[in-house]
XYZ file of C-alpha atoms in Angstrom:
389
model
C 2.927 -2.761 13.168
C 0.214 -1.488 10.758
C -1.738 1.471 12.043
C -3.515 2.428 8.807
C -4.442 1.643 5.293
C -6.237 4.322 3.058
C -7.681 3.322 -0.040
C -9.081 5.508 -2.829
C -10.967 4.362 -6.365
C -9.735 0.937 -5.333
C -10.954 -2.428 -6.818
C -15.001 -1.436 -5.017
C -13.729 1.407 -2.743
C -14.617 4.125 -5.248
C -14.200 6.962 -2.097
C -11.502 7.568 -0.116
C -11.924 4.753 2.784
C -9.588 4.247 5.937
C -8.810 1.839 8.609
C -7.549 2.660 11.474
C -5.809 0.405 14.171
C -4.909 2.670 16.843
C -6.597 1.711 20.096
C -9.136 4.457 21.515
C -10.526 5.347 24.672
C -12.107 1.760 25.582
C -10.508 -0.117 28.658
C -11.530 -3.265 28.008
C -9.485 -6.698 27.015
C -5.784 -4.819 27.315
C -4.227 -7.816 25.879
C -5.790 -7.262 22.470
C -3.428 -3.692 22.401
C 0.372 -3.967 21.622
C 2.785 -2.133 24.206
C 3.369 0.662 21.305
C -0.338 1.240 21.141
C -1.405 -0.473 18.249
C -4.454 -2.850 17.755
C -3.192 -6.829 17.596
C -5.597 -7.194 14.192
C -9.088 -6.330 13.271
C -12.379 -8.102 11.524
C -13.888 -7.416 8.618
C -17.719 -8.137 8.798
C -20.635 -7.652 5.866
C -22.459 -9.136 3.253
C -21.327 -11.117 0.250
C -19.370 -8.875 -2.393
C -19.464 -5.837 0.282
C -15.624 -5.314 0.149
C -14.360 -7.110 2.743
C -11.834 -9.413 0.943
C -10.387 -5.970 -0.843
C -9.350 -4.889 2.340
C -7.262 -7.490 2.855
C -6.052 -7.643 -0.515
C -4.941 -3.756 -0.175
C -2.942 -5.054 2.377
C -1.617 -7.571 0.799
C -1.095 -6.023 -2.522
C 1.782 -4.265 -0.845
C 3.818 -7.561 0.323
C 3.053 -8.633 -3.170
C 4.562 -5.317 -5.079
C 7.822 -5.632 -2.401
C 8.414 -9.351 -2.572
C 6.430 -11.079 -5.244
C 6.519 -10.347 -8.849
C 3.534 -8.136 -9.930
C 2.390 -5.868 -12.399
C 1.252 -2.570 -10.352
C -0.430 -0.746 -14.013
C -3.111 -3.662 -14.135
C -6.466 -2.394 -14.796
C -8.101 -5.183 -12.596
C -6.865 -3.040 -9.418
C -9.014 0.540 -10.632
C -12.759 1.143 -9.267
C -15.051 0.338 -12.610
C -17.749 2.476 -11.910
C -14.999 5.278 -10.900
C -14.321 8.575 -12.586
C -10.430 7.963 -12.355
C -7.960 6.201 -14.021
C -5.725 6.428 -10.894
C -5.948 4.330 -7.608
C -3.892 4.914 -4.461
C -3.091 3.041 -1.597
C -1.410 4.571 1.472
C -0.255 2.990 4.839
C 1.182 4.041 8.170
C 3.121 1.980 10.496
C 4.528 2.075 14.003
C 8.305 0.139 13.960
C 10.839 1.183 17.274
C 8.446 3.764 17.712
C 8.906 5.220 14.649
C 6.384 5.980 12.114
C 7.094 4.766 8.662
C 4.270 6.601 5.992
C 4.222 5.145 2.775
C 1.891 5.952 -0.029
C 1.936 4.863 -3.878
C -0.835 5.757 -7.297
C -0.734 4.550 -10.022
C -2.388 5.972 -13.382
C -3.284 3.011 -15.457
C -4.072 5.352 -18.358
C -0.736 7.069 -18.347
C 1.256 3.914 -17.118
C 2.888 6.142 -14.487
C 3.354 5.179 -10.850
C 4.210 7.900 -7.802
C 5.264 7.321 -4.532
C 6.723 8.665 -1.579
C 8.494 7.507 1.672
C 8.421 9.547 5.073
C 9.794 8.320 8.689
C 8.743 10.466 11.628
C 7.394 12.685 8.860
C 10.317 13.573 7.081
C 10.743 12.267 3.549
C 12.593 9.663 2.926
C 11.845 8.801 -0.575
C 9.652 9.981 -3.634
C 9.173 9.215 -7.031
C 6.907 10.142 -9.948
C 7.224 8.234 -13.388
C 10.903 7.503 -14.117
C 12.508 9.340 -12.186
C 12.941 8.825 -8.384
C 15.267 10.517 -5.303
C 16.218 8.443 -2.129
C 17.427 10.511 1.237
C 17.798 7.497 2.962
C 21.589 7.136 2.748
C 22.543 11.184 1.451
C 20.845 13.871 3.149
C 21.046 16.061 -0.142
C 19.250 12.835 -2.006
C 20.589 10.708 -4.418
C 18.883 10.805 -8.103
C 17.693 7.466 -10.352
C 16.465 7.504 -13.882
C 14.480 4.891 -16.008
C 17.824 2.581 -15.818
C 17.004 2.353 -12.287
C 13.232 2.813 -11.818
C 11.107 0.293 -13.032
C 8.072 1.065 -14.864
C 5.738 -1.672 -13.495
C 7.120 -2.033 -10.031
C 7.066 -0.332 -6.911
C 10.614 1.944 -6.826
C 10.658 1.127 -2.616
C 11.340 -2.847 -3.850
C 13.994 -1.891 -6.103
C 15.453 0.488 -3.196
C 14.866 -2.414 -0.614
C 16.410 -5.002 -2.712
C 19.185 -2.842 -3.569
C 20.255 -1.637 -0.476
C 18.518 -3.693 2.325
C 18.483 -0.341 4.091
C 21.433 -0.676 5.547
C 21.977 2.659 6.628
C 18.912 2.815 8.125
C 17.728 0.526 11.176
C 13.747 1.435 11.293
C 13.353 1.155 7.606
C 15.377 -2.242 7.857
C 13.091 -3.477 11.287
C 9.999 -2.197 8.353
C 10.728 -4.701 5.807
C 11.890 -6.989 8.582
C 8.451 -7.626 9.983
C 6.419 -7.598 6.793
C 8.417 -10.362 5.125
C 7.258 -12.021 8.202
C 3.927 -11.855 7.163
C 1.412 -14.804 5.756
C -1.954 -14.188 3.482
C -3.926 -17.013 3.952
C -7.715 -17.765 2.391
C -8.865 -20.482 3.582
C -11.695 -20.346 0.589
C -9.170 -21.794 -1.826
C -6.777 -23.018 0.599
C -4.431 -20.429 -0.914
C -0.976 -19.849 1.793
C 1.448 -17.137 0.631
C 4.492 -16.464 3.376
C 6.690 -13.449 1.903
C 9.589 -14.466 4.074
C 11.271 -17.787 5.531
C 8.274 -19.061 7.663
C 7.763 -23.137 7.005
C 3.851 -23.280 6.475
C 3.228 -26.247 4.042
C 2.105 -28.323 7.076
C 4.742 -31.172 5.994
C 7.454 -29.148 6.124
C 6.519 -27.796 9.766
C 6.098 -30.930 11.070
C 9.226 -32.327 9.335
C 11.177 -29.647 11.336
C 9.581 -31.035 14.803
C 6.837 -28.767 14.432
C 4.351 -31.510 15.620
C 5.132 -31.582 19.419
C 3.949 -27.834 18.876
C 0.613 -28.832 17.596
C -0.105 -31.357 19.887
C 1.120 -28.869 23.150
C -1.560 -26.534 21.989
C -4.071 -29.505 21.513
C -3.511 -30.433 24.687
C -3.247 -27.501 26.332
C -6.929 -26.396 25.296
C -8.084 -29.623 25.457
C -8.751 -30.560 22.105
C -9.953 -34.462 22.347
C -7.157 -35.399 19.537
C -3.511 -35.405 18.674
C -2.081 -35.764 15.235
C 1.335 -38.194 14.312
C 3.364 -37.795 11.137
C 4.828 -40.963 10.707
C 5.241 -43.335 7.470
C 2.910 -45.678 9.772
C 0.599 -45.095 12.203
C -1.284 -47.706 14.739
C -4.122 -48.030 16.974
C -6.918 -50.813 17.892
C -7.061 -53.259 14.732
C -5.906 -50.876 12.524
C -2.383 -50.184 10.859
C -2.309 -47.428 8.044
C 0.960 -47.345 6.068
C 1.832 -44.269 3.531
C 3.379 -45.586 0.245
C 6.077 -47.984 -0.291
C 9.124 -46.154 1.296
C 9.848 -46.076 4.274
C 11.110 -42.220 3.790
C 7.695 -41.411 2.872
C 5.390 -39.568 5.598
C 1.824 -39.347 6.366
C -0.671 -37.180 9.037
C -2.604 -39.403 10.979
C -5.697 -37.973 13.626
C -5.951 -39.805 16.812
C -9.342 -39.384 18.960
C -8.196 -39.534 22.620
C -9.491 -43.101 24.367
C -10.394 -44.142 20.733
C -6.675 -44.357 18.872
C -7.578 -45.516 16.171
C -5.652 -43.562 13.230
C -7.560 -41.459 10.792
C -5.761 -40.016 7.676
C -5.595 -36.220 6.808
C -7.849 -36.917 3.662
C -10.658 -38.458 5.562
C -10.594 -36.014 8.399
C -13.433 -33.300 8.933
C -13.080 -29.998 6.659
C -12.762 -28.244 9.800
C -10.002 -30.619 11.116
C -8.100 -30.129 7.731
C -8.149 -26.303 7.879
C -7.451 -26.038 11.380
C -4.000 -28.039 10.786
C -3.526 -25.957 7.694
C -3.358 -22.681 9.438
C -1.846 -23.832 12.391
C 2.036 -23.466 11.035
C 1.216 -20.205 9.847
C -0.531 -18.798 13.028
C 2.035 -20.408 15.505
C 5.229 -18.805 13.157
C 3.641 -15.096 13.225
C 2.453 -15.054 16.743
C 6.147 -16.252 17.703
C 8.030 -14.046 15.064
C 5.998 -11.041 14.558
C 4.418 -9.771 11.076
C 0.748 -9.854 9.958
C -1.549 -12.679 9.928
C -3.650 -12.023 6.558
C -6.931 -14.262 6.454
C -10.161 -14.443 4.158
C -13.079 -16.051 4.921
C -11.644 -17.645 7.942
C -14.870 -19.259 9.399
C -14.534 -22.193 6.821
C -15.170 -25.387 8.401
C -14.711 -23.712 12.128
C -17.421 -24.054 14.932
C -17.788 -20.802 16.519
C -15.832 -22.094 19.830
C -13.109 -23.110 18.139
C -13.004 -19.700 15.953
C -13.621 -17.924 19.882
C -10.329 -19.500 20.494
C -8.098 -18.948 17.648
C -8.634 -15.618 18.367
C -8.521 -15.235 21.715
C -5.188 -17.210 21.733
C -3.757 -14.626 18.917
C -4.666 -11.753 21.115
C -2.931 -13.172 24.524
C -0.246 -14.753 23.374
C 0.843 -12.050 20.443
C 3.855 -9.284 20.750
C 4.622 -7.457 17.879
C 1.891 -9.284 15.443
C -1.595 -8.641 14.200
C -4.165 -10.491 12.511
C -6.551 -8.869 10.119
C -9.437 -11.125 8.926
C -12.832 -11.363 7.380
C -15.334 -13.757 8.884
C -19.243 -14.040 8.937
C -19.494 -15.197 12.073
C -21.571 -12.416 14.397
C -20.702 -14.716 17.266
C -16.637 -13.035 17.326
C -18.215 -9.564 17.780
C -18.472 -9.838 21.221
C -16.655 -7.523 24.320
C -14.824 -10.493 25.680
C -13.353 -11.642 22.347
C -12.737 -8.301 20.472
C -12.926 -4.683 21.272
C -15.281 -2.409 18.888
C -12.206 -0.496 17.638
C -11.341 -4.037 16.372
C -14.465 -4.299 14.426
C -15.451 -3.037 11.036
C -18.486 -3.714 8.872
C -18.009 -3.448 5.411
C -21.173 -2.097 3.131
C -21.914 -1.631 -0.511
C -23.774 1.192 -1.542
C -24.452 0.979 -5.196
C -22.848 3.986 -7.792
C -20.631 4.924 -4.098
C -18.905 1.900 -4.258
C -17.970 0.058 -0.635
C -17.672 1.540 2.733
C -16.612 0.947 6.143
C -17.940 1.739 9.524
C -15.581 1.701 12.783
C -17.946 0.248 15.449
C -16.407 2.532 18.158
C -17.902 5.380 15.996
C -21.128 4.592 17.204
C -19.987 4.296 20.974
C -21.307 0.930 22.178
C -20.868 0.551 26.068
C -18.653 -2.312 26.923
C -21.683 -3.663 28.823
C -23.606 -4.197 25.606
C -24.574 -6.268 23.618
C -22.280 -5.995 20.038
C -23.496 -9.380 17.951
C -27.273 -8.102 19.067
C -26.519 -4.678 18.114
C -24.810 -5.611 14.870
C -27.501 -7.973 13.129
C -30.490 -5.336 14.351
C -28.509 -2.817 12.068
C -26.812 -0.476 14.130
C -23.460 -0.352 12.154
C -24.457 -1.204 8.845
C -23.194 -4.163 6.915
C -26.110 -6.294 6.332
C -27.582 -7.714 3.984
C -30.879 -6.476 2.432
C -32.546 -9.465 1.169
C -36.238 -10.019 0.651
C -37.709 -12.382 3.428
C -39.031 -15.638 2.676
C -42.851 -15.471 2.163
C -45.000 -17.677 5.141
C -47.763 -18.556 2.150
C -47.854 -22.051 1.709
């Protein structure tokens, strides 16, 4: 599981910035920790263009660089208003108790990339430019050259995709549970998986995944059920999708009503909901991180309560990192505050981020009240609205 990401001269992180998602001190909801210690996920709260989104995407810039073809030298990923040509990323994670510390800068000016590899602090892996060692498998190291290291790609893919780190279980259980993982924005209805999880919503309920949906309707006591069928039925109404019989459609059915009501005519919140739902259900049951921007689109706050709620009780080894502006999740029964950030931009110093157990809030408090008065930052300075006629 993730336990940190650093950032430095990154995208609007022009400062060295951290995350952290160890648990602290606080007590409260112990279902929202992992058995190792680690938080289950985090939000990401602020204004528009604060930075939140970039935390996510430094997250999932590294599933893309290990599994996804992608240029790592692209200028797009440097601060603008920074004085470097370089930008780092760095993460820590916790796998079989291990920790796996893996770090990676790249020098757009010099097209040269550096990175190194340690587990339980002893390196496992470094690399600068062309030339790279590996101690995974030979505890004296074995040496590549530019015929093995590539000059626009991480060296830990090539590695990975060489070797699966065979020889070396943690490393192996490491790429194991991030290929598990699913970026999601629900903005542009964008899905990514980075390993075998079904989430095209067809495909999941093509593979029986629609008893699954409709359990978890009904076991929260949603006042619908969906059917994926070529036809569907109810009151004086018969829907049929295309002219084979092969062909399948997704049908909403009110409960006492019946009547069927196609995907493309549902609500915007209906459609997202079943969306995300394959993706949720698949990392909650097989591990890896959940990945989601601006997931309030469409939701009513109850229903966003429960998403996240549900993640937090019924989640193992998985953790879901999002950005929402929706004060009403920053509460002590839904989140703790060392699973809370606010996100700020502060002009020629670029974003920042504030922890909101830095500031010590009693679980007794009040967070949402505490957050919109201003006491961790993250809000937006606008100009109110003149009462003059």
């Amino acid at each position: 599981m993730l336990t940190k990401i650093t950032m430095k001269n990154f995208k609007s992180f022009k400062n060295t910035v951290t995350v952290d998602l160890m648990k602290t001190n606080y007590s409260i909801l112990p279902q929202n920790v992992a058995d190792n210690g680690v938080l289950k996920g985090c939000i990401f709260v602020g204004a528009n263009a604060s930075g939140k989104s970039t935390i996510v995407l430094g997250i999932k810039l590294l599933l893309d660089f290990l599994f996804s073809e992608r240029n790592l030298n692209s200028g797009i990923f440097v601060c603008m208003f920074g004085d470097s040509p370089c930008y780092s990323l760095s993460y820590e994670f916790l796998i079989d108790g291990k920790n796996i510390e893996y770090s990676f800068e790249v020098d757009t000016r010099k097209n040269m990339i550096s990175e190194k590899l340690f587990v339980a602090h002893k390196l496992m892996m470094e690399r600068m430019g062309l030339s790279a060692k590996s101690y995974i498998a030979e505890p004296d190291g074995i040496n590549y050259d530019e015929s093995d290291v590539g000059k626009d790609s991480l060296f830990l893919r090539t590695l990975y995709f060489n070797t699966k780190f065979a020889s070396n279980n943690v490393l192996k259980a490491w790429m194991d549970f991030l290929k598990k993982s699913i970026y999601i924005n629900m903005f542009d209805k964008t899905i990514i998986p980075y390993g075998k999880a079904e989430v095209s919503v067809a495909r999941y309920l093509d593979r029986g995944g629609c008893q699954s949906i409709n359990d978890f309707f009904d076991e929260y006591n949603f006042e619908q059920n969906i059917e994926y069928d070529h036809s569907s039925s109810g009151g004086r109404v018969c829907l049929i999708v295309g002219n084979d019989d092969s062909e399948k459609g997704i049908f909403f059915k009110r409960k006492g009503i019946d009547v069927p009501i196609p995907f493309g005519e549902e609500s915007l919140g209906n459609q997202n909901l079943l969306r995300i739902l394959p993706s949720f259900l698949s990392v909650i049951e097989d591990g890896g991180m959940l990945l989601i921007d601006e997931f309030s689109s469409g939701f009513h706050n109850d229903l966003e309560n429960l998403l996240v709620r549900y993640f937090m009780e019924k989640a193992d080894r998985a953790q879901m990192l999002f950005v929402s502006h929706s004060t009403n999740l920053l509460s002590n029964s839904i989140l703790r505050p060392d699973q809370e950030y606010s996100v700020e931009f502060r002009r020629e110093d670029g974003s920042s981020v504030k922890r909101f157990s830095s500031e010590q809030p009693r679980s007794a408090q009040n967070i949402e009240k505490m957050y919109v008065s201003g006491v961790f930052g993250g809000l937006p300075d606008y100009r109110e609205v003149s009462d003059e006629a």
